[in-house]
mmCIF file of C-alpha atoms in Angstrom:
data_model
loop_
_atom_site.group_PDB
_atom_site.id
_atom_site.type_symbol
_atom_site.label_atom_id
_atom_site.label_comp_id
_atom_site.label_asym_id
_atom_site.label_seq_id
_atom_site.Cartn_x
_atom_site.Cartn_y
_atom_site.Cartn_z
ATOM 1 C CA MET A 296 -0.110 -0.214 0.100
ATOM 2 C CA TRP A 297 1.614 3.490 -1.393
ATOM 3 C CA THR A 298 2.536 6.121 1.340
ATOM 4 C CA PRO A 299 -1.012 8.305 -0.095
ATOM 5 C CA GLU A 300 -3.941 5.121 0.392
ATOM 6 C CA ARG A 301 -2.197 4.471 3.591
ATOM 7 C CA HIS A 302 -2.730 8.066 4.764
ATOM 8 C CA GLU A 303 -6.431 7.978 3.441
ATOM 9 C CA ARG A 304 -7.108 4.353 5.222
ATOM 10 C CA ILE A 305 -5.718 6.055 8.855
ATOM 11 C CA LEU A 306 -8.381 8.968 8.782
ATOM 12 C CA ALA A 307 -10.884 6.865 7.332
ATOM 13 C CA LEU A 308 -10.440 4.790 10.382
ATOM 14 C CA LEU A 309 -10.217 7.702 12.678
ATOM 15 C CA GLN A 310 -13.747 9.246 11.283
ATOM 16 C CA GLN A 311 -15.191 5.863 12.139
ATOM 17 C CA ARG A 312 -14.344 5.312 15.485
ATOM 18 C CA GLN A 313 -12.579 8.892 16.888
ATOM 19 C CA ARG A 314 -9.912 6.473 18.721
ATOM 20 C CA LEU A 315 -7.310 4.180 17.748
ATOM 21 C CA THR A 316 -3.821 2.373 18.853
ATOM 22 C CA THR A 317 -0.615 2.576 16.980
ATOM 23 C CA ASP A 318 -1.454 -1.265 17.316
ATOM 24 C CA ALA A 319 -4.491 -1.243 15.904
ATOM 25 C CA PHE A 320 -3.659 0.601 13.078
ATOM 26 C CA ALA A 321 -0.893 -1.105 11.975
ATOM 27 C CA ALA A 322 -3.147 -4.734 12.276
ATOM 28 C CA GLU A 323 -5.423 -2.923 10.264
ATOM 29 C CA LEU A 324 -3.504 -1.652 7.222
ATOM 30 C CA GLY A 325 -0.819 -4.670 7.406
ATOM 31 C CA VAL A 326 1.916 -2.368 8.317
ATOM 32 C CA SER A 327 4.318 -2.362 11.222
ATOM 33 C CA LYS A 328 4.505 -0.020 13.770
ATOM 34 C CA GLU A 329 7.078 2.084 13.038
ATOM 35 C CA THR A 330 5.495 2.684 9.785
ATOM 36 C CA ILE A 331 2.348 3.624 11.384
ATOM 37 C CA ARG A 332 4.250 6.217 14.210
ATOM 38 C CA ARG A 333 6.274 7.165 10.912
ATOM 39 C CA ASP A 334 2.765 8.086 8.922
ATOM 40 C CA LEU A 335 0.437 9.739 12.289
ATOM 41 C CA ILE A 336 3.912 12.257 12.893
ATOM 42 C CA GLU A 337 3.097 13.520 9.027
ATOM 43 C CA LEU A 338 -0.869 13.247 9.617
ATOM 44 C CA GLU A 339 -0.132 15.624 12.500
ATOM 45 C CA HIS A 340 2.518 17.586 11.449
ATOM 46 C CA SER A 341 -0.326 18.404 7.661
ATOM 47 C CA GLY A 342 -2.981 19.398 10.376
ATOM 48 C CA LYS A 343 -4.879 15.912 10.103
ATOM 49 C CA LEU A 344 -5.002 14.432 12.889
ATOM 50 C CA SER A 345 -3.609 14.425 16.544
ATOM 51 C CA ARG A 346 -0.941 12.669 18.099
ATOM 52 C CA VAL A 347 -2.199 10.897 21.962
ATOM 53 C CA HIS A 348 0.083 9.145 23.737
ATOM 54 C CA GLY A 349 -0.314 5.037 21.870
ATOM 55 C CA GLY A 350 -2.089 6.410 19.531
ATOM 56 C CA ALA A 351 -3.921 8.994 16.867
ATOM 57 C CA VAL A 352 -7.494 10.629 17.663
ATOM 58 C CA PRO A 353 -9.240 13.263 15.085
ATOM 59 C CA CYS A 354 -8.186 17.025 15.765
ATOM 60 C CA SER A 355 -11.660 17.377 17.320
ATOM 61 C CA ALA A 356 -11.102 15.204 19.672
ATOM 62 C CA VAL A 357 -7.601 16.503 21.672
ATOM 63 C CA PRO A 358 -8.282 14.893 25.649
ATOM 64 C CA GLU A 359 -5.552 12.794 27.055
ATOM 65 C CA ALA A 360 -6.760 9.509 28.365
ATOM 66 C CA SER A 361 -7.131 8.983 31.929
ATOM 67 C CA TYR A 362 -4.545 8.339 34.382
ATOM 68 C CA ALA A 363 -5.424 4.742 35.048
ATOM 69 C CA GLU A 364 -5.338 4.590 31.066
ATOM 70 C CA ARG A 365 -1.449 5.812 30.674
ATOM 71 C CA THR A 366 -0.653 3.353 33.719
ATOM 72 C CA ALA A 367 -1.507 -0.028 31.715
ATOM 73 C CA LEU A 368 -0.102 0.782 28.462
ATOM 74 C CA PHE A 369 3.813 0.403 27.347
ATOM 75 C CA LEU A 370 4.552 -1.442 30.252
ATOM 76 C CA PRO A 371 8.044 -3.174 29.317
ATOM 77 C CA GLU A 372 9.025 0.307 28.086
ATOM 78 C CA LYS A 373 8.840 1.842 30.836
ATOM 79 C CA ARG A 374 9.779 -0.714 32.706
ATOM 80 C CA ALA A 375 12.928 -0.582 29.972
ATOM 81 C CA ILE A 376 13.383 3.674 30.470
ATOM 82 C CA ALA A 377 12.982 3.494 34.450
ATOM 83 C CA ALA A 378 16.199 1.376 35.237
ATOM 84 C CA ALA A 379 18.473 2.921 32.159
ATOM 85 C CA ALA A 380 17.476 6.514 33.848
ATOM 86 C CA ALA A 381 18.443 4.890 37.379
ATOM 87 C CA ASP A 382 21.041 4.314 36.166
ATOM 88 C CA LEU A 383 22.120 7.677 35.843
ATOM 89 C CA ILE A 384 20.947 8.984 39.716
ATOM 90 C CA ALA A 385 23.940 8.490 41.802
ATOM 91 C CA ALA A 386 24.251 8.112 45.558
ATOM 92 C CA GLY A 387 23.818 11.217 47.610
ATOM 93 C CA GLN A 388 21.945 12.610 44.967
ATOM 94 C CA SER A 389 18.868 14.886 45.532
ATOM 95 C CA CYS A 390 15.800 14.605 42.896
ATOM 96 C CA PHE A 391 12.613 15.820 42.217
ATOM 97 C CA ILE A 392 10.223 13.520 40.751
ATOM 98 C CA ASP A 393 6.852 14.896 38.753
ATOM 99 C CA ALA A 394 3.598 12.863 38.756
ATOM 100 C CA GLY A 395 2.821 9.793 35.606
ATOM 101 C CA SER A 396 3.216 6.580 35.380
ATOM 102 C CA THR A 397 6.495 6.432 33.908
ATOM 103 C CA THR A 398 7.931 8.323 36.897
ATOM 104 C CA HIS A 399 6.435 5.513 38.690
ATOM 105 C CA ALA A 400 8.440 3.052 36.928
ATOM 106 C CA LEU A 401 11.185 4.658 38.074
ATOM 107 C CA ALA A 402 10.330 5.165 41.311
ATOM 108 C CA GLN A 403 10.547 1.562 41.693
ATOM 109 C CA ALA A 404 13.723 1.617 39.632
ATOM 110 C CA LEU A 405 15.289 3.195 42.236
ATOM 111 C CA GLN A 406 15.835 0.550 45.053
ATOM 112 C CA SER A 407 19.080 0.248 43.844
ATOM 113 C CA VAL A 408 20.500 3.724 43.917
ATOM 114 C CA ARG A 409 21.154 4.124 48.264
ATOM 115 C CA ASP A 410 21.308 7.906 50.156
ATOM 116 C CA LEU A 411 18.659 9.860 48.218
ATOM 117 C CA LEU A 412 16.746 12.946 48.405
ATOM 118 C CA ILE A 413 13.385 12.471 46.634
ATOM 119 C CA VAL A 414 11.132 15.819 46.339
ATOM 120 C CA THR A 415 7.947 14.677 44.629
ATOM 121 C CA ASN A 416 4.195 15.866 43.927
ATOM 122 C CA SER A 417 3.045 12.314 42.952
ATOM 123 C CA VAL A 418 1.425 9.974 45.828
ATOM 124 C CA ASP A 419 2.240 6.853 43.842
ATOM 125 C CA VAL A 420 5.783 7.882 43.648
ATOM 126 C CA ALA A 421 6.322 8.530 47.752
ATOM 127 C CA ILE A 422 4.684 5.682 48.287
ATOM 128 C CA SER A 423 7.074 3.599 46.346
ATOM 129 C CA LEU A 424 9.779 4.701 48.525
ATOM 130 C CA ARG A 425 8.814 5.180 51.671
ATOM 131 C CA GLY A 426 10.155 3.163 55.075
ATOM 132 C CA ARG A 427 13.578 3.403 53.616
ATOM 133 C CA ALA A 428 16.144 4.276 56.183
ATOM 134 C CA ASP A 429 18.552 5.615 53.664
ATOM 135 C CA LEU A 430 16.047 7.901 51.878
ATOM 136 C CA GLN A 431 14.033 11.057 52.294
ATOM 137 C CA VAL A 432 11.523 11.213 51.078
ATOM 138 C CA HIS A 433 8.885 14.913 51.077
ATOM 139 C CA LEU A 434 5.539 14.749 49.447
ATOM 140 C CA LEU A 435 4.783 18.045 48.288
ATOM 141 C CA GLY A 436 1.681 19.195 49.911
ATOM 142 C CA GLY A 437 -1.087 21.274 47.947
ATOM 143 C CA SER A 438 -4.222 20.565 46.544
ATOM 144 C CA MET A 439 -5.096 17.145 44.935
ATOM 145 C CA ALA A 440 -5.804 16.568 41.341
ATOM 146 C CA ARG A 441 -8.857 14.683 40.418
ATOM 147 C CA ASP A 442 -7.531 11.865 38.104
ATOM 148 C CA VAL A 443 -3.819 11.888 39.041
ATOM 149 C CA PRO A 444 -2.731 10.914 42.644
ATOM 150 C CA ALA A 445 -1.284 13.717 42.732
ATOM 151 C CA THR A 446 -0.545 17.055 44.492
ATOM 152 C CA TYR A 447 -1.228 20.457 42.279
ATOM 153 C CA GLY A 448 -1.467 24.345 43.010
ATOM 154 C CA GLU A 449 0.351 27.545 44.483
ATOM 155 C CA ALA A 450 1.429 25.518 47.814
ATOM 156 C CA THR A 451 3.038 23.105 45.676
ATOM 157 C CA LEU A 452 4.932 25.619 43.592
ATOM 158 C CA ALA A 453 5.510 27.759 46.867
ATOM 159 C CA GLU A 454 7.158 24.344 48.146
ATOM 160 C CA ILE A 455 9.216 23.632 45.240
ATOM 161 C CA ALA A 456 10.981 27.100 45.474
ATOM 162 C CA ARG A 457 12.382 26.179 48.996
ATOM 163 C CA TYR A 458 14.619 23.055 47.516
ATOM 164 C CA ARG A 459 17.838 23.706 45.192
ATOM 165 C CA LEU A 460 18.350 19.818 43.791
ATOM 166 C CA ASP A 461 20.389 17.741 41.472
ATOM 167 C CA TRP A 462 17.883 16.428 39.100
ATOM 168 C CA ALA A 463 14.240 17.470 37.840
ATOM 169 C CA ILE A 464 12.883 13.764 36.032
ATOM 170 C CA SER A 465 9.629 14.815 34.361
ATOM 171 C CA SER A 466 7.733 12.435 31.828
ATOM 172 C CA PRO A 467 5.683 14.487 29.937
ATOM 173 C CA THR A 468 2.557 13.664 27.172
ATOM 174 C CA ALA A 469 4.720 14.757 24.469
ATOM 175 C CA LEU A 470 8.204 16.283 23.159
ATOM 176 C CA HIS A 471 8.734 17.648 19.784
ATOM 177 C CA PRO A 472 12.134 19.131 18.804
ATOM 178 C CA GLU A 473 10.901 22.833 17.904
ATOM 179 C CA GLN A 474 8.192 22.818 20.541
ATOM 180 C CA GLY A 475 9.819 21.252 23.305
ATOM 181 C CA ALA A 476 8.047 19.370 25.969
ATOM 182 C CA MET A 477 4.485 19.327 26.410
ATOM 183 C CA ASP A 478 1.951 18.510 28.720
ATOM 184 C CA TYR A 479 -2.330 18.624 28.211
ATOM 185 C CA ASP A 480 -2.450 20.106 32.049
ATOM 186 C CA TRP A 481 -1.360 23.242 32.481
ATOM 187 C CA GLN A 482 -0.925 22.115 36.810
ATOM 188 C CA GLU A 483 0.963 19.823 35.555
ATOM 189 C CA ALA A 484 3.095 21.350 32.916
ATOM 190 C CA ALA A 485 3.959 24.140 35.870
ATOM 191 C CA VAL A 486 4.932 21.512 38.592
ATOM 192 C CA ALA A 487 7.012 20.212 36.082
ATOM 193 C CA ARG A 488 8.870 23.893 34.595
ATOM 194 C CA ALA A 489 9.247 24.776 38.615
ATOM 195 C CA MET A 490 11.203 21.873 39.430
ATOM 196 C CA MET A 491 13.379 22.215 36.736
ATOM 197 C CA ALA A 492 13.722 26.040 37.509
ATOM 198 C CA GLN A 493 15.355 24.457 40.537
ATOM 199 C CA ALA A 494 17.178 22.098 39.660
ATOM 200 C CA GLY A 495 21.056 21.524 38.113
ATOM 201 C CA ARG A 496 19.836 18.989 34.983
ATOM 202 C CA THR A 497 16.981 18.534 34.022
ATOM 203 C CA LEU A 498 16.198 14.473 32.684
ATOM 204 C CA LEU A 499 13.184 13.574 31.290
ATOM 205 C CA LEU A 500 11.454 10.568 30.275
ATOM 206 C CA ALA A 501 9.061 9.515 27.199
ATOM 207 C CA ASP A 502 8.420 6.386 24.885
ATOM 208 C CA ALA A 503 8.913 6.210 21.394
ATOM 209 C CA ASN A 504 4.861 7.022 21.374
ATOM 210 C CA LYS A 505 5.540 10.104 22.818
ATOM 211 C CA LEU A 506 8.513 11.556 21.037
ATOM 212 C CA GLY A 507 7.120 13.966 17.656
ATOM 213 C CA GLY A 508 4.018 14.418 18.835
ATOM 214 C CA SER A 509 2.330 17.963 20.735
ATOM 215 C CA SER A 510 -0.341 18.949 23.630
ATOM 216 C CA ARG A 511 -1.557 21.960 24.773
ATOM 217 C CA VAL A 512 0.821 23.270 27.008
ATOM 218 C CA GLN A 513 4.726 23.554 27.015
ATOM 219 C CA VAL A 514 6.634 22.652 29.617
ATOM 220 C CA CYS A 515 10.410 23.385 28.425
ATOM 221 C CA ASN A 516 12.107 23.558 25.222
ATOM 222 C CA SER A 517 14.520 21.343 23.907
ATOM 223 C CA GLN A 518 17.596 23.464 24.924
ATOM 224 C CA SER A 519 16.381 22.659 28.114
ATOM 225 C CA ILE A 520 16.584 19.241 28.302
ATOM 226 C CA ASP A 521 19.428 17.969 29.606
ATOM 227 C CA CYS A 522 19.071 13.856 29.016
ATOM 228 C CA LEU A 523 16.225 12.019 27.121
ATOM 229 C CA VAL A 524 15.594 8.399 28.041
ATOM 230 C CA THR A 525 13.226 6.867 25.627
ATOM 231 C CA ASP A 526 13.106 3.483 24.750
ATOM 232 C CA VAL A 527 14.981 1.572 21.020
ATOM 233 C CA ARG A 528 11.745 2.240 18.685
ATOM 234 C CA ALA A 529 12.055 5.520 18.573
ATOM 235 C CA ASP A 530 12.530 6.799 15.248
ATOM 236 C CA GLN A 531 16.633 7.329 15.044
ATOM 237 C CA THR A 532 15.886 10.210 12.824
ATOM 238 C CA LEU A 533 13.404 12.145 15.070
ATOM 239 C CA LEU A 534 15.707 11.669 17.803
ATOM 240 C CA GLU A 535 18.302 13.575 15.952
ATOM 241 C CA ARG A 536 15.991 16.077 15.335
ATOM 242 C CA LEU A 537 15.744 16.561 18.892
ATOM 243 C CA GLY A 538 19.576 16.741 19.119
ATOM 244 C CA GLN A 539 19.519 19.202 16.694
ATOM 245 C CA ALA A 540 17.342 20.979 18.412
ATOM 246 C CA GLY A 541 19.253 21.110 21.660
ATOM 247 C CA VAL A 542 18.228 17.950 23.876
ATOM 248 C CA LYS A 543 22.017 17.228 24.938
ATOM 249 C CA HIS A 544 21.920 13.762 25.842
ATOM 250 C CA ILE A 545 19.561 10.574 24.419
ATOM 251 C CA ILE A 546 19.021 6.860 25.599
ATOM 252 C CA LYS A 547 17.495 4.344 23.637
ATOM 253 C CA ALA A 548 16.839 1.702 26.256
ATOM 254 C CA ASP A 549 16.731 -1.445 25.416
ATOM 255 C CA LEU A 550 13.905 -3.753 26.249
ATOM 256 C CA THR A 551 15.463 -7.060 26.614
#
């Protein structure tokens, strides 16, 4: 099937079903997931659809999937990214960690790193790390979100400003070479942005499905990202564009 035909079929499927995963597109069209990801990126750039985590929706239907739905997606990729990111954190360092399913996986991967100070707005992250005598874990105060088990708001931002830590670790909704890191919710973006402003280095965790996409609120530009950890499925051309846009170091985590 030629590319124009595939694009027409993708758009027709979206009109019928409103939301499809990358896996569903690949099965329907009989092509690889990598081919579908490239198609979705091209169609988004031309304004014909909107990529969301794990698939695509028509431009008129952009809401992000619920936290519970996102938690169940791409578990092997998230675990691989978390393991690679944990290797970057040295004993004795301090980290801001924001709320998300991939950062929750990171918290579980940090079990082997000792003597850390963790400051987080994520209830899941705090619970995963509680009880260890060698860790200091501070759960930021603030207003509880309705969907994500995390705190947000002015009180959260004010507490973040009290710290100066080694790392700000965030998992955005999307990462685009020109648009930078993006989040769907402005409160989530505000927390991530505040953490980055108070940290020595910025570490982003984003599986391949988030790369090249867009969302509603910018967290930071590509030049502000010290390290990106993604998975081995990431398109190499897109990673090169991210490097040219200013991302300083990129790691592709192997799923094995």
